[in-house]
Each structure stands twice: as structure tokens, then as C-alpha cells.
XYZ file of C-alpha atoms in Angstrom:
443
model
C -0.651 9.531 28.821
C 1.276 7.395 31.769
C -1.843 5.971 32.638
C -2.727 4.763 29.205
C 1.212 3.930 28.920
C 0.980 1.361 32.041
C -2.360 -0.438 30.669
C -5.943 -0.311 31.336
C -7.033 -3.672 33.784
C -10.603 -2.508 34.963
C -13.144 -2.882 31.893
C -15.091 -0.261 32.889
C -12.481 2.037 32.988
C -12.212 2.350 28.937
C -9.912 5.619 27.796
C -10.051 5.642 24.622
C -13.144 5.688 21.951
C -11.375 3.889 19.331
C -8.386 1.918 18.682
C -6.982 1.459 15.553
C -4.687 -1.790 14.729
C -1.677 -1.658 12.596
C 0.545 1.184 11.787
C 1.201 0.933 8.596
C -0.011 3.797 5.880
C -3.405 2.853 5.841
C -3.714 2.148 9.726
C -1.675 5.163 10.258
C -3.976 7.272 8.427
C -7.275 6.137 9.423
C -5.368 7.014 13.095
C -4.451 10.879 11.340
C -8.927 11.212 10.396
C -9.997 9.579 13.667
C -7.717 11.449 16.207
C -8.660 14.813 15.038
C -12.407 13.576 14.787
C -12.423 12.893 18.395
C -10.367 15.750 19.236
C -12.604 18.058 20.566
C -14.691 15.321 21.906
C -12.257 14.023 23.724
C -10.763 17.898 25.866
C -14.242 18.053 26.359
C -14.772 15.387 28.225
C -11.307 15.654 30.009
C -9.286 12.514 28.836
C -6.051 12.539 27.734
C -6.603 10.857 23.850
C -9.798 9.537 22.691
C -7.644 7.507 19.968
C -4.891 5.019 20.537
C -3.047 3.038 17.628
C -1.272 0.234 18.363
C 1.394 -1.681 16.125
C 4.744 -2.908 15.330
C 7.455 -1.021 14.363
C 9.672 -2.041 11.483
C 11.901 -4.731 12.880
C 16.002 -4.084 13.682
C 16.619 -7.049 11.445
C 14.313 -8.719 9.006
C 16.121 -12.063 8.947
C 15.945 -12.826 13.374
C 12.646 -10.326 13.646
C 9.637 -13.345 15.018
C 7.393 -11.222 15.215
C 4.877 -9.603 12.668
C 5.906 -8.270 9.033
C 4.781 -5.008 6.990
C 4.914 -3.480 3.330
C 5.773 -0.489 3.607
C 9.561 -1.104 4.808
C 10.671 0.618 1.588
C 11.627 4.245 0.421
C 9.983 4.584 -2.514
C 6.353 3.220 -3.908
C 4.622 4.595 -7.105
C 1.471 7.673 -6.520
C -0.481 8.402 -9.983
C -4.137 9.027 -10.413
C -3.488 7.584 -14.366
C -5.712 3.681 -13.525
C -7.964 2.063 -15.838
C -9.804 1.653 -12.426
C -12.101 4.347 -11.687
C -12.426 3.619 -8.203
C -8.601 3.426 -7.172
C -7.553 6.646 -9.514
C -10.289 8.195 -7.713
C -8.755 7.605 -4.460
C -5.194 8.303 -5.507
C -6.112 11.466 -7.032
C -8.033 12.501 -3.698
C -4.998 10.787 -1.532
C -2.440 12.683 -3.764
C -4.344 16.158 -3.007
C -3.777 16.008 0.596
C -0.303 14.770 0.759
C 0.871 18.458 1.153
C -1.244 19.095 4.643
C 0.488 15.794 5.803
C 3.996 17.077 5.196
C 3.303 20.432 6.265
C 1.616 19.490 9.826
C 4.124 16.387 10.218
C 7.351 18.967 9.019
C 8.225 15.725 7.305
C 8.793 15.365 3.197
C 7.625 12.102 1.714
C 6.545 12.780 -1.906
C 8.455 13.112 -4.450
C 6.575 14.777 -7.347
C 9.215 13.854 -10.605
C 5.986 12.140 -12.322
C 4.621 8.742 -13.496
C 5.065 7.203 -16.938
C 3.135 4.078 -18.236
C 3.651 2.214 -21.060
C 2.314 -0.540 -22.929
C 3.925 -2.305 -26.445
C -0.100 -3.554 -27.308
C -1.514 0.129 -27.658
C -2.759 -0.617 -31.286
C -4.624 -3.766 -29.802
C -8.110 -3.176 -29.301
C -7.752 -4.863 -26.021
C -5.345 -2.638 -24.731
C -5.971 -0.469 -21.445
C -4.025 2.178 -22.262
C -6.472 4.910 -23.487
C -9.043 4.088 -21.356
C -6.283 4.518 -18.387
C -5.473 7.812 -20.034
C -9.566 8.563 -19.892
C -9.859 7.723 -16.448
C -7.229 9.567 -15.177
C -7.890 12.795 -17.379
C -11.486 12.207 -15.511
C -9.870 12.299 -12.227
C -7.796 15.739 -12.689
C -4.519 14.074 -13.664
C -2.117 16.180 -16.346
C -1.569 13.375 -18.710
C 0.026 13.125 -22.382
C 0.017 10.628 -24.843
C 3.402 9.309 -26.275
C 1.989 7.136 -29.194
C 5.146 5.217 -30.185
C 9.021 4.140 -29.278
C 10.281 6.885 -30.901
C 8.717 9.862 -28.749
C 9.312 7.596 -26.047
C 12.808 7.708 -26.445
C 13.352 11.467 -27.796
C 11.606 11.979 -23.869
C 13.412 9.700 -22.173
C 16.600 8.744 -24.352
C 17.972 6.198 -21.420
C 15.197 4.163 -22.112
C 14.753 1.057 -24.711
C 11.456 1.002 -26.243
C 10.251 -0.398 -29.633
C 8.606 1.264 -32.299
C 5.182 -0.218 -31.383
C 5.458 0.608 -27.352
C 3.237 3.798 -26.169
C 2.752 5.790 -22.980
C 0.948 7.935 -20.720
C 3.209 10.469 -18.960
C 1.495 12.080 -16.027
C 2.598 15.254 -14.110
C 1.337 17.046 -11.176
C 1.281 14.945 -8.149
C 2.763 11.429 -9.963
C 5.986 10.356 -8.966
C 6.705 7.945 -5.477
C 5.939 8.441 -1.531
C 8.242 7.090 1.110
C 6.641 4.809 3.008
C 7.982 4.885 5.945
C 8.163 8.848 5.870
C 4.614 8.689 5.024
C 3.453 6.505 8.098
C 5.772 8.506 10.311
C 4.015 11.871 9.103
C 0.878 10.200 9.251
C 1.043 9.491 12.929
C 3.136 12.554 13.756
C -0.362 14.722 12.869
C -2.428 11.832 14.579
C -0.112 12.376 17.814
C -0.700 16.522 17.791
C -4.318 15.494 17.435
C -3.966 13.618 20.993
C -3.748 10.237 19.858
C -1.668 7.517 21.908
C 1.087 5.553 19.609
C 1.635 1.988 21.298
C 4.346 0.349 19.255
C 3.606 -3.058 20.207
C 2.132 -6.291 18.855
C -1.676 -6.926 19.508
C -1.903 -10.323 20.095
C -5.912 -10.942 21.127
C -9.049 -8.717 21.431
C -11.606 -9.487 23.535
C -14.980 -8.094 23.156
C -17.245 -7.011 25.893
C -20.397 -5.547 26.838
C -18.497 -2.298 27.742
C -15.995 -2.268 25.053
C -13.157 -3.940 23.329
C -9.789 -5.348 25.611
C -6.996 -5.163 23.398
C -4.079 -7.618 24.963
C -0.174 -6.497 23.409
C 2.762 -8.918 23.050
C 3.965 -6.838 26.196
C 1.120 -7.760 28.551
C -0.542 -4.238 28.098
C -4.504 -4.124 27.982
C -5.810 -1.393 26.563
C -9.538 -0.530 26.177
C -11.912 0.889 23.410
C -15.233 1.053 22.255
C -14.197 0.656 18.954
C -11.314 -0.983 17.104
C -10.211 -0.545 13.516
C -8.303 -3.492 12.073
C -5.777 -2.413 9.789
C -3.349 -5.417 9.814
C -3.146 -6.525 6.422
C -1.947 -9.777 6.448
C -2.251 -10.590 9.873
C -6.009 -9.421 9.883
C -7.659 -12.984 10.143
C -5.321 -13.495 13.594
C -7.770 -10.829 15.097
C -11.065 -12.775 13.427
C -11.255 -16.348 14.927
C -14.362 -17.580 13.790
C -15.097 -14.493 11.657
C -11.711 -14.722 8.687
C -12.063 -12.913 5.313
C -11.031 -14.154 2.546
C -7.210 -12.873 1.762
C -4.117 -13.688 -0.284
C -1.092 -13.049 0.500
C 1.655 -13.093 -2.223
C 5.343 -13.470 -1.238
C 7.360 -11.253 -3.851
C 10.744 -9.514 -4.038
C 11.730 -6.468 -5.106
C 15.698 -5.832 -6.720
C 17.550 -2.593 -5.663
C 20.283 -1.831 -8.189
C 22.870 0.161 -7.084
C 24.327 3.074 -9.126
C 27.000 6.112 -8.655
C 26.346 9.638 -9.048
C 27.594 10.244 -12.361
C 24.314 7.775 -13.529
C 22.324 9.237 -11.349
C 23.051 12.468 -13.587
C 22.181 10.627 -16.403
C 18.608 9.906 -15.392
C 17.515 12.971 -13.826
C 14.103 13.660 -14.424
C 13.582 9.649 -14.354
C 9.779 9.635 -13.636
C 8.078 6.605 -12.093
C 7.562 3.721 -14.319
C 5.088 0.877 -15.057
C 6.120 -0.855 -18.246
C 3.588 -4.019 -19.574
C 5.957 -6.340 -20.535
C 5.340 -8.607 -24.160
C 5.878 -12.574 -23.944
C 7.391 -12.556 -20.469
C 7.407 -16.368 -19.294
C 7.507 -15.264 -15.553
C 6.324 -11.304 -15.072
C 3.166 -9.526 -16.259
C 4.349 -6.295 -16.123
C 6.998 -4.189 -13.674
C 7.355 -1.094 -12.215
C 10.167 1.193 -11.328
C 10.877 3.534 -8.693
C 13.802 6.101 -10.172
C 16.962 6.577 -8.115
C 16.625 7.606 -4.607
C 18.589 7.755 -1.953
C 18.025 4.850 0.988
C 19.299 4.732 4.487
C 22.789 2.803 3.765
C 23.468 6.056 2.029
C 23.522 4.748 -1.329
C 21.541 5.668 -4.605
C 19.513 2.553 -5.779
C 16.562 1.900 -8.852
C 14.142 -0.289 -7.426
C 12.413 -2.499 -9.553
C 9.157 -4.851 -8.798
C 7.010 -6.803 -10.807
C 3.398 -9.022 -10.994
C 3.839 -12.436 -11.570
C 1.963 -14.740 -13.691
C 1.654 -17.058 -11.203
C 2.253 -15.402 -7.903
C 3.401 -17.677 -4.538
C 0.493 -17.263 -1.630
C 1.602 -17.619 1.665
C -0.510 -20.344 3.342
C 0.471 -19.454 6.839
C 1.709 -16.715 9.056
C 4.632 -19.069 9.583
C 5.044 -19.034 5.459
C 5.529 -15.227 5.420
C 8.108 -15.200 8.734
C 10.033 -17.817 6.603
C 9.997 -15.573 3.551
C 11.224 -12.265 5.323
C 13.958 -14.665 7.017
C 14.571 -15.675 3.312
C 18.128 -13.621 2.304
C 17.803 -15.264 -1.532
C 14.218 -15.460 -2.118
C 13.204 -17.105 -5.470
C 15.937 -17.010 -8.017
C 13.518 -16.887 -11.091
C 12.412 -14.035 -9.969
C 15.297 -12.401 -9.049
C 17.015 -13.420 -12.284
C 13.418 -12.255 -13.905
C 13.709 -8.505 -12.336
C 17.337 -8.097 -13.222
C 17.086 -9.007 -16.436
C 14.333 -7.047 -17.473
C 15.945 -3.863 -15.640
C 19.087 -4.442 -17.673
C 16.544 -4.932 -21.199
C 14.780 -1.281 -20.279
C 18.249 0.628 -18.916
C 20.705 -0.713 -21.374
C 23.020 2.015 -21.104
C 22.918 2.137 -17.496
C 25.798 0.983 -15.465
C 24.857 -0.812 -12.237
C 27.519 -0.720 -9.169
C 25.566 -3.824 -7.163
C 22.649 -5.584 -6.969
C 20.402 -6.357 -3.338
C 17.110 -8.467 -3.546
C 14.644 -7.708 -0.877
C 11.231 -9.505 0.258
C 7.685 -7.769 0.031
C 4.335 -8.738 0.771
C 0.996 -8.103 -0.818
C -2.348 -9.036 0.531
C -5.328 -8.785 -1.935
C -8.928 -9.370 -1.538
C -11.495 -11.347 -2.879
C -12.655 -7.893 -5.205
C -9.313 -5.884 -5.516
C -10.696 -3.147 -3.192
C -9.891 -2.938 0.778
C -12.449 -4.456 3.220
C -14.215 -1.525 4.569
C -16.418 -2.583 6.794
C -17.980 -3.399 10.598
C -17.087 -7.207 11.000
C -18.706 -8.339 14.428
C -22.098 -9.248 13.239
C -23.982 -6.781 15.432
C -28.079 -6.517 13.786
C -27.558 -2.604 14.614
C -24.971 -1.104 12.910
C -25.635 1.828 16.030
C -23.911 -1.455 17.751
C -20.861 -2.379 16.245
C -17.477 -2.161 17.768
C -15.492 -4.365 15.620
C -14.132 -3.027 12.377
C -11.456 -3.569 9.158
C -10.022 -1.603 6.527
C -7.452 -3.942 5.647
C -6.139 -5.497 1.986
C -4.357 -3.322 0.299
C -4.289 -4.825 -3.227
C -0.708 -4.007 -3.970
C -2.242 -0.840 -4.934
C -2.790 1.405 -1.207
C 0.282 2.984 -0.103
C -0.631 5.951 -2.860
C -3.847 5.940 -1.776
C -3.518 5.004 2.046
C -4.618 8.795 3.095
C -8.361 8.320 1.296
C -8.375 4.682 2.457
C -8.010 5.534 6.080
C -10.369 8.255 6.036
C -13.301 6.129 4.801
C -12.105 3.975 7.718
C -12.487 6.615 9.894
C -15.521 8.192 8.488
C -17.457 4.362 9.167
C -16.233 3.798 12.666
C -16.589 7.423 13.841
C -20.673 7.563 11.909
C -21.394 3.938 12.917
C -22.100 3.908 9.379
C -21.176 4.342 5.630
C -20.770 8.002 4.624
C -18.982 7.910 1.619
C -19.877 9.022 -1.876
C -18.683 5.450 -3.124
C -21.224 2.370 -2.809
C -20.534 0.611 0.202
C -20.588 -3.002 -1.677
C -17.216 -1.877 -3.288
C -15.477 -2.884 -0.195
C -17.909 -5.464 1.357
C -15.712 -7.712 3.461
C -16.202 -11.455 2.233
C -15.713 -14.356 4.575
C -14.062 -17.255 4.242
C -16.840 -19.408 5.368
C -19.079 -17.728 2.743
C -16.887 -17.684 0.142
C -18.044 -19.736 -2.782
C -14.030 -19.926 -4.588
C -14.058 -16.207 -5.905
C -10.704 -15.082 -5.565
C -8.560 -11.985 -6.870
C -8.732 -13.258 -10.996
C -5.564 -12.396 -13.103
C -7.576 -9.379 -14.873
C -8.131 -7.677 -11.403
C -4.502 -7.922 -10.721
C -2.951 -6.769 -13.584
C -3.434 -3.084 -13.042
C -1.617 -2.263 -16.818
């Protein structure tokens, strides 16, 4: 491991079979499937790791930090396989399945099973998603029930405000949150006892040869590979001159309110929450994480939302700006708090702490999954992306990164999903399609 540690200059002196790009959960995962893929290969052939991941940790301090940004800088994000989509409950419901192995390889906890409750105020419309969410999940193995008005809502969950109209799916089992960051420490914990080689630094170019791929860091490392797996999210098209996908990036902000313990009494049991909203000038719908317990030692209920009208980031320079941002946008801060306040009325809140997010959706609302260097053999290929998470992957980052894995380590697709689901779309072929508000709005 020193040698790979000090760099690789000679070309033809390539260590590793694939690197993978970007450590958050789905990079971090696809790194879990590929290192103990090439295990065996590689004690066989006598290296020291056949799989190196490469990426930047989560920054000191977001407001000085020039360097790259990530999502998952969080404690708590929502895991349910209850989705009007097929495709993502299907991947949840698989991800959620092998969470356990994670935490029991890694020795490190980062799901939180207290369940997931969704609810809508249009369930009599004929428009409404909710049953067919409730179908689609049942489909997928999730223990659902149907709350079919305010009034069972609130007998269930008296701390709540509903109306008489609102509905709601409440799903056991595996719903509830994942940590993030536990979950991408785990995640690369197992890939690390599976010889992998964690470089946490910035990639800054790749170059691609005849004999493989030099990867150049911020810290003037080159590493080699045959194969590299870009999962950088945002930053993808940095690693694609010539060849960018089409991406959006939204700038959003999530509120953390503060409470004490005796509240914290008051809402145990608090599931996850996704709550359609009726008439809302600025948010779609929101979601809540229930109280848990962040480093500053404090208790806090985070709540995000989708936005009518999100705000893209046009540059990498747009989302640096954004992190550095301490107040963010106050309609949406006023827009979160507000709405927190309307659905925990009886709640008392000690304090209040906006923070800025990040979500980067495709041009189809699945991940690019796919080999990106143009190669008329796929047998050829060295360049690769599973990138775009949708504001939907950290639940199902574990399933995500193994189809990664499975397509770089086959040289092809060997999935029991079509292919064309995550068919990476470039910019230069693009003709407008982008992520429509129906794709988005997940409720």
C-alpha cells in the first residue's frame, strides 16, 4: 500500500484494475461490489489492491472549504421501498435488504428502522399517486397500511396536524432514515477489508491511454487503472471534456430545528415523513427526518422540501458560492419553517439552523449507468459513470453501486433492469429534454 500511497509515474506500471471516483454513498458502494469482485483476482496475482477509490472528504468548514462539495454531509436521509416508481422502490427495497451485511462487516450502525409515513391531502382525486405508491411498494415486499383520512392519521400520530381529507401510507420493516456519512464510512470500511486503497483526495484530470487510465489528484499523486468509475455527481462533467452529460444541479437548503429532550419524548416513534403539501406558492411537497441526534450533540428535526421552481447551479463556481452561503434563500427558509411549525403545532422548537444541499438530476430521473468513452467494443471501454442521483440515491446507493460495479467488472450490462433506463445522455445530443416537474415530484 506505500507504493500505491506515493503515486504511480510509469504508465506501464498500472496497480490497480479499477478506480472508482467519488466517495460518496453511491461511489462508496460501487467501491464495497468492486473490491471484493477483484479480491481474489487480485492475491492471485500478488498486488496489494486491485481497487482504489479516490475522493474528498467532507470539508473542516463548509463556508472557507475551495474545493469540491457533496450530499451526503447530513445524519439523516429518508429509506422506503413505498414509490410510485417501480424502478427506484425496486432498488430501495433491494438496497434496504443488504443494509444489515454493511453494518455488520463495517461494525458501524447507520439505519435507523422507526419507519416511513407518506401522506397526501388529494387521495380522493383520481390523479392522486397515493394507491398506486401503496401498489408498488406492496409489489416490492414493503409492510405498508393505509390510513384513509386525518382522523386515523392523528389517533396514530396525535403530534401531527392533518385535515380530514389528508391520507397515508405507513410503511414498516426497513423504512425509516440512513446516516449518510455512517453509511459511506461503512461502505468503504468493507471495501478496505476487501483490499481496496482509500485516497482521500481531489481528482483533478484523467488521462486516458493505450495501457490504462492516469488519474492526476489535487496533491500531485498519479495513480493508474484500467478502468475508472465516475461517481462525482455534480462534478462529473469536470472529468468529461468534450464528452458532458446532461445534469442539473439544484441549490436547496435544508432547516434543522432544534428541540430538548422532554419533546423528543413526545415524538417517539416519529417515523420518517413525506407530506404533499396543498396550494403551497413555493414547495411541492417536504419531507422530514424525526429527531436524531447530530455531532454538536444536540437533538434536531430536519426538514427539506421540492421546489416549484428549483435554482440550478450554472457553474461549479455557483455551487462553491452556495455552500459558502451562511443564509441561503430566505423564501425558502421562511417556506421550510413555516410549514414545520403548520405540521408540529404543538411542538416546541429550542433554535433554528439552515443548511445548504445539493441535488443533481438527470435528463430521465434515473443515474447514468453507463461506459462513456466511445469505444466500438464495449470488450474496450475503460471510461465509466454511475453518477446523478436524482435526490432520490442515498436509500438506494448500495443497489446503485453494484450495477456500477457489475458493468465495469463484465465490460457489460448484467442487470435484470433494461439498460436504456440509465442511458447516459449528452449534452451535445441533447435535443432540450430535461428532468420535467412530474419526474421530480416523487409524491
Amino acid at each position: 500500500m506505500a507504493e500505491a500511497a506515493s503515486g504511480i509515474k510509469k504508465k506501464a506500471d498500472a496497480l490497480y484494475s479499477v478506480a472508482v471516483i467519488g466517495l460518496g454513498p453511491i461511489g462508496s458502494a460501487a467501491c464495497l461490489h468492486l473490491s471484493a469482485h477483484y479480491s481474489i483476482t487480485a492475491r492471485g496475482e500478488g498486488q496489494s489492491s486491485s481497487v482504489v477509490a479516490i475522493g474528498a472528504p467532507e470539508p473542516a468548514d463548509l463556508t472557507t472549504h475551495l474545493g469540491v462539495f457533496g450530499s451526503h454531509y447530513d445524519e439523516g436521509r429518508l429509506t422506503r421501498i413505498v414509490d410510485k416508481n417501480p424502478v427506484w422502490s425496486k432498488l430501495a427495497a433491494r438496497s434496504i435488504a443488504s443494509y444489515g451485511e454493511s453494518e455488520q462487516e463495517s461494525g458501524i450502525q447507520f439505519h435507523s428502522s422507526v419507519g416511513s409515513l407518506r401522506v397526501t391531502p388529494f387521495y380522493k382525486q383520481p390523479t392522486d399517486s397515493l394507491l398506486e405508491a401503496f401498489a408498488v411498494g406492496k409489489e416490492n415486499g414493503a409492510a405498508v397500511e393505509l390510513l384513509e383520512d386525518g382522523d386515523a392519521l392523528m389517533k396514530r400520530f396525535p403530534y401531527l396536524h392533518c385535515q380530514e381529507k389528508d391520507a397515508g401510507i405507513m410503511e414498516h420493516g426497513g423504512a425509516g432514515y440512513v446516516n449518510p456519512r455512517a453509511m459511506t464510512r461503512a461502505q468503504l470500511a468493507v471495501a478496505a477489508k476487501h483490499g481496496a486503497c482509500i485516497v482521500p483526495e481531489t481528482v483533478v484530470a484523467i488521462d486516458m491511454t493505450a495501457d490504462g487510465v492516469n488519474i492526476t489528484t489535487d496533491a500531485g499523486k498519479v495513480l493508474s487503472a484500467s478502468k475508472v468509475l465516475i461517481c462525482a455527481d455534480a462534478y462529473t462533467n469536470l472529468l468529461l471534456p468534450g464528452r458532458e452529460l446532461v445534469l442539473h444541479t439544484y441549490l436547496v437548503s435544508v432547516l434543522l430545528a432544534e428541540i430538548g429532550d422532554e419533546e423528543e419524548m413526545r415524538l417517539q416513534g416519529m417515523p420518517s415523513i413525506i407530506w404533499r403539501l396543498e396550494s403551497h406558492p413555493y414547495l411541492h411537497s417536504v419531507y422530514l427526518c424525526p429527531p436524531i441526534r447530530y455531532p454538536d450533540g444536540k437533538l434536531y428535526i430536519k426538514i427539506g422540501g421540492t421546489e416549484w421552481e428549483p435554482v440550478v447551479a450554472s457553474s461549479t463556481k455557483e455551487i462553491t458560492d452556495w455552500f459558502h452561503d451562511e443564509n441561503g434563500r430566505q423564501v425558502e427558509t421562511d417556506a421550510l419553517h413555516d410549514t414545520l411549525q403548520t405540521l408540529l403545532p404543538q411542538i416546541s422548537f429550542k433554535s433554528f439552523h439552515r443548511k445548504p444541499c445539493m441535488v443533481t438530476y438527470t435528463s430521465h430521473n434515473y443515474p447514468y449507468i453507463q461506459a462513456v468513452d466511445a469505444k466500438p467494443h464495449w470488450e474496450d471501454s475503460q471510461l465509466y459513470v454511475a453518477t446523478g442521483g436524482c435526490g432520490a440515491a442515498a436509500k438506494s446507493a448500495y443497489e446503485i453501486g453494484r450495477i456500477g460495479a457489475l458493468l465495469v467488472s463484465n465490460g457489460q450490462w448484467n442487470y435484470d433492469l433494461d439498460e436504456h433506463l440509465f442511458k447516459a445522455v449528452y449534452a451535445q445530443q441533447d435535443s432540450g429534454q430535461g428532468t420535467s416537474s412530474s419526474q421530480r415530484y416523487n409524491v
